[in-house]
XYZ file of C-alpha atoms in Angstrom:
293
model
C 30.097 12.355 11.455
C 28.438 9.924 14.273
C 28.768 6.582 13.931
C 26.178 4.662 12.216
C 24.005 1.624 13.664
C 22.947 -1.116 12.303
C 20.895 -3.793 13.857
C 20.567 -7.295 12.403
C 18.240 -9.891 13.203
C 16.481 -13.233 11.468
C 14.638 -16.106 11.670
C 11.841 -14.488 13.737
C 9.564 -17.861 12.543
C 6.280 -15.600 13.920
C 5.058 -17.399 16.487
C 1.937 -18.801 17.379
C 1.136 -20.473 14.019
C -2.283 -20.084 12.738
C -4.320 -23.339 12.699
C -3.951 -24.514 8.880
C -6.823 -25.456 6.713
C -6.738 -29.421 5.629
C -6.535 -28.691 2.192
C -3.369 -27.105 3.194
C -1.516 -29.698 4.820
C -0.144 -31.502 1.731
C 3.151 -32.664 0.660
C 5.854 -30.594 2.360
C 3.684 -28.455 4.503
C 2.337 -31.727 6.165
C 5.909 -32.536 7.702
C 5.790 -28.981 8.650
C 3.050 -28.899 10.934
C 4.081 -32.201 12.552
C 7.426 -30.490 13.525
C 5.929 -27.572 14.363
C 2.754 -29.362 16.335
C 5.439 -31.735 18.324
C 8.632 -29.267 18.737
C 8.646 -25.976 17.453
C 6.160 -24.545 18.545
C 7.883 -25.372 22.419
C 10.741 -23.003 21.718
C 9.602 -20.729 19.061
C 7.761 -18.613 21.608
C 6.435 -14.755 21.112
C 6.924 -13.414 24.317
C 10.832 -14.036 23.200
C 10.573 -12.755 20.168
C 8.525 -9.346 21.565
C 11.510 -8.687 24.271
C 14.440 -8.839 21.962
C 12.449 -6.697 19.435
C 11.823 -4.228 22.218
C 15.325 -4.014 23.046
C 16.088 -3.658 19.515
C 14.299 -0.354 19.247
C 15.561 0.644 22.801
C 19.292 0.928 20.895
C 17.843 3.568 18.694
C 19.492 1.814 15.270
C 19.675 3.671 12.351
C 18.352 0.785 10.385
C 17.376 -2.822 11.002
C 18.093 -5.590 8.694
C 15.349 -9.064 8.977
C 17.642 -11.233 6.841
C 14.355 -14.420 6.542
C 11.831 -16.630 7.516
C 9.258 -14.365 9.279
C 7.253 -17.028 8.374
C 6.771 -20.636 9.191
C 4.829 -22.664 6.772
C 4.059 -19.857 4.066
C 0.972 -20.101 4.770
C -2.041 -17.852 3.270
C -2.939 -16.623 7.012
C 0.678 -15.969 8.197
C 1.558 -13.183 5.776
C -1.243 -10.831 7.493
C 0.654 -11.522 10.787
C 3.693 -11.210 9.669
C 3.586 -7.611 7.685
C 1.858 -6.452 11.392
C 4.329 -7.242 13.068
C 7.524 -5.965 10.848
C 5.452 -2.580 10.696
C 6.027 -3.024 14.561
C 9.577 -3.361 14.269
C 9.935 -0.113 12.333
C 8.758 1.768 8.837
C 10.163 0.301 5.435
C 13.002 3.271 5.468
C 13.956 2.429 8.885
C 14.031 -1.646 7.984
C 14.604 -3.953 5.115
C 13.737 -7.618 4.793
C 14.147 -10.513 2.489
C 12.977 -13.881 2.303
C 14.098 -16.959 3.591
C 13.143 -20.382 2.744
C 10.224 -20.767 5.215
C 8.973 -17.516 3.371
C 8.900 -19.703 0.312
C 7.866 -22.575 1.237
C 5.976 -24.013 -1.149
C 4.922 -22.794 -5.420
C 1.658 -21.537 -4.209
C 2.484 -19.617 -2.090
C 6.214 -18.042 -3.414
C 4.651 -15.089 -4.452
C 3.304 -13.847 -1.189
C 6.634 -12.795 0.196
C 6.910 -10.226 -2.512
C 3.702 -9.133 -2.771
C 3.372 -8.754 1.195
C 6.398 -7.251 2.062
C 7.037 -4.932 -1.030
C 7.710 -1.567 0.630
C 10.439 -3.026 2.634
C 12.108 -4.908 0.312
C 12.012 -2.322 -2.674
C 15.387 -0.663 -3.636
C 15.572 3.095 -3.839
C 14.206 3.127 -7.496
C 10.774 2.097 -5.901
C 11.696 -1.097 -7.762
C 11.504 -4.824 -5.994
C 13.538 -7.373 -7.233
C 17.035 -8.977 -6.641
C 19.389 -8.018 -6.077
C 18.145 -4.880 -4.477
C 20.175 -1.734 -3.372
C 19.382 0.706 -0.317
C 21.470 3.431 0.293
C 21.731 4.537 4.194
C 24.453 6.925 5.828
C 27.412 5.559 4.667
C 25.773 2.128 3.863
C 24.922 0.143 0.482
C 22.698 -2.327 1.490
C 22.487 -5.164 -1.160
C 19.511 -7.923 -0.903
C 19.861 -10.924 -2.505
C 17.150 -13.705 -2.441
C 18.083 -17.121 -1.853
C 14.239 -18.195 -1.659
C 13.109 -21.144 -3.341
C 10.751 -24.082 -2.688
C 12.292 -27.209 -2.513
C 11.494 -30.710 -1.760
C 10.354 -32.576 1.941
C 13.117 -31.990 3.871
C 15.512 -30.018 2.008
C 15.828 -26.325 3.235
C 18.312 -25.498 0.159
C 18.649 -21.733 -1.091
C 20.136 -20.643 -4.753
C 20.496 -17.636 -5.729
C 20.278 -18.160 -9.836
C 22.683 -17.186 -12.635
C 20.522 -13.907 -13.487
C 20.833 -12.292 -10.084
C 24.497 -13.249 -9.520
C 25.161 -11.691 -13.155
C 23.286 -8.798 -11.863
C 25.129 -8.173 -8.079
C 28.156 -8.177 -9.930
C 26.992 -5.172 -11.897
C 25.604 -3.564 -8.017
C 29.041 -4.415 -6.834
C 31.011 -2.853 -9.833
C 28.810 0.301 -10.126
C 29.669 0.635 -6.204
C 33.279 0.019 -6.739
C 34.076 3.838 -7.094
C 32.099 4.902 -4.437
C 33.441 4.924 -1.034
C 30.892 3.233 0.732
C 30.275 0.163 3.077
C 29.313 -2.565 1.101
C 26.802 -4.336 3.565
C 25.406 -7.880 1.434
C 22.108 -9.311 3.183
C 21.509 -13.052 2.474
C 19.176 -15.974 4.239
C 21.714 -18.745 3.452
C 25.478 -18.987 4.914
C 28.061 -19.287 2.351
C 29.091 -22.285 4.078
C 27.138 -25.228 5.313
C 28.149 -28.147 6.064
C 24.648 -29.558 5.674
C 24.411 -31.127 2.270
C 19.994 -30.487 2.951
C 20.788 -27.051 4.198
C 23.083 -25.340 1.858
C 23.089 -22.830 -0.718
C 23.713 -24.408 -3.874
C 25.230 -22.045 -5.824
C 27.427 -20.557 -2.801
C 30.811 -21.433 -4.293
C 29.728 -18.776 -7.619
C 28.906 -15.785 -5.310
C 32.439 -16.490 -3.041
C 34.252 -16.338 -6.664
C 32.107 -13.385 -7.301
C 33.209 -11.993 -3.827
C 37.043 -12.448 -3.968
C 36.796 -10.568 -7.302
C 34.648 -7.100 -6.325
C 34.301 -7.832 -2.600
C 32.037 -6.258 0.173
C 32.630 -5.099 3.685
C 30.072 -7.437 5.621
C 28.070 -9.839 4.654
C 24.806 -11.118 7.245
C 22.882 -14.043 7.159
C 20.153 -16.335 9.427
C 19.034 -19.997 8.533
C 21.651 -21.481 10.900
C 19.908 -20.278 13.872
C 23.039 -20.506 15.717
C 25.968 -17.478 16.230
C 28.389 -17.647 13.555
C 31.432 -15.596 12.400
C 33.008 -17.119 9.088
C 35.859 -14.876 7.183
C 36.224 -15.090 2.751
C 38.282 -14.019 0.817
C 37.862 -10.279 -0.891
C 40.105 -8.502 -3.006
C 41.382 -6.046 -0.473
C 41.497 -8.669 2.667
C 38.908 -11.141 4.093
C 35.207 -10.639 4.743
C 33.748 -11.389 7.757
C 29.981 -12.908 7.375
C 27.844 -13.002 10.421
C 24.943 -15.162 11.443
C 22.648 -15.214 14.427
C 20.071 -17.057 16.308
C 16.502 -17.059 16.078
C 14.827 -13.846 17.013
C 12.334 -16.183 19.048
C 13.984 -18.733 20.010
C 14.274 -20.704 23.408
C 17.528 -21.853 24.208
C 17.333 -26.092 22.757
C 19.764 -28.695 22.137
C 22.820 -26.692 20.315
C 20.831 -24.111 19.589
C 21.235 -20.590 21.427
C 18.425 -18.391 23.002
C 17.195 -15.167 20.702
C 19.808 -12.910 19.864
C 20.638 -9.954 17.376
C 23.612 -7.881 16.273
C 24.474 -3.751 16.625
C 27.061 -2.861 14.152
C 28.587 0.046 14.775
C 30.209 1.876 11.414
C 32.378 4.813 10.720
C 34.886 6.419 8.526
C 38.425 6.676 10.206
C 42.052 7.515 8.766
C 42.753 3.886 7.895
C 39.078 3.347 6.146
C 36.329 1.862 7.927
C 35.740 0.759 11.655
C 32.921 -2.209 12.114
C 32.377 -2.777 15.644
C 29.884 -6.045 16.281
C 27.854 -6.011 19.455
C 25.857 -9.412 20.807
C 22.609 -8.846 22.758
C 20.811 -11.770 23.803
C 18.165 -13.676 25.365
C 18.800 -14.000 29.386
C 17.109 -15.175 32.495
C 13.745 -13.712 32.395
C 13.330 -12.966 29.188
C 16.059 -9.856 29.892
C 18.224 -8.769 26.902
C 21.747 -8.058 27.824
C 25.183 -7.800 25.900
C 26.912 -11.485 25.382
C 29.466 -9.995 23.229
C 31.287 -7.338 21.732
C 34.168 -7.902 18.930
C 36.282 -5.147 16.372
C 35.246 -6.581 12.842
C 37.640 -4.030 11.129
């Protein structure tokens, strides 16, 4: 059986912004569009975010994974955008998504994400909710939804006692099948950012070490980032990348996305990571390539 590809990406923060309405610009959102006004919008740039997507679909993945914040300021306008674009990057069986926090930005607007984005977050069952399951190749793809609005300047994610009790009956149904368990989350399971964090991270590690999963991939860092966990069976490597539109600023990296490369051998399963990244003029070319298992 070939190998199967998987392509990961995040944090695509759809540039340009549309203009906001005034009646818009309250509370949190207001901060927002000052940021974005004085110093996103310098290195969150389309033309970035249309070459690595290019070279994305030049690698021919079998599916793509958007692990958050298509979005900047959830606001009405963006969602149109956004869905446009993700339709660009491939068809719902081809790609799933899930929301980050920019995608839920505020309470008025938490339900767009959903409502928007349905075919390509929707598990096999035609059902959308979290955790969700898609089965491709040899993969279980599990969603989980760490999307909540929270306060002027907090960018925290939980996941919620309901939809941790109900990945650990995904991961315990999938425990008899042999399968790569592949767990899709906006958050890292680590921060060191008290503003930044997932709050409930330390419940789904516990829930981790008990049933485990082969690979876990997240955004919201913007930054490259291997961490390892422990599973029952050995440790987990989870995987985080830089914005998919991103200028290279401060300590944060140019655009970049990961190629997984998965197969069944004697000794169980082979994970081979490949970096491709943002170079000079606006060329994509490998940064890195690692053996994950």
């Amino acid at each position: 059986m070939a190998p199967f590809t998987l392509a990961h990406l995040s944090d695509p923060h759809l540039p340009p912004m549309p203009k906001p309405r005034l009646i818009e610009l309250a509370g949190k959102r207001a901060l927002g569009y000052v940021n974005w006004t004085r110093n996103r919008h310098k290195y969150q740039r389309r033309e970035v975010l249309d070459a690595l997507v290019a070279d994305v679909r030049a690698q021919t993945p079998d599916h793509i994974a958007v692990t958050g914040d298509l979005v900047n300021l959830a606001l009405e306008a963006e969602f149109a955008p956004a869905r446009s674009w993700l339709d660009g990057v491939g068809p719902p069986d081809r790609v799933t998504t899930i929301p980050g926090n920019h995608d839920a930005y505020v309470r008025a607007t938490f339900h767009r994400f959903g409502e928007t984005f349905a075919p390509y977050l929707a598990s096999d069952d035609g059902s959308v909710g979290f955790p969700a399951l898609r089965r491709r190749g040899p993969l279980a793809l599990i969603s989980l939804s760490t999307a909540v609005p929270t306060l002027p300047l907090m960018a925290t994610g939980t996941l919620g006692r309901d939809q941790l009790a109900a990945l650990e009956q995904v991961l315990e149904r999938l425990a008899a099948e042999d399968v790569f368990r592949v767990l899709l989350v906006h958050h890292p399971l680590k921060s060191d950012a008290r503003q930044k964090r997932m709050t409930d991270a330390a419940d789904l590690l516990a829930l981790l070490k008990r049933h485990g999963v082969e690979l876990v991939l997240h955004g919201h860092d913007h930054i490259h980032s291997t961490m390892w966990f422990e599973g029952p069976d050995g440790n987990i490597p989870a995987i985080g990348v830089p914005s998919a539109s991103a200028l290279a600023h401060g300590r944060y990296p140019a655009a970049a996305y990961n190629l997984f490369t998965i197969e069944k051998d004697n000794a169980g399963w082979r994970c081979e990571q490949t970096v491709r990244g943002l170079g000079s003029g606006f060329q994509i070319r490998e940064i890195k390539h690692a053996r994950l298992a």
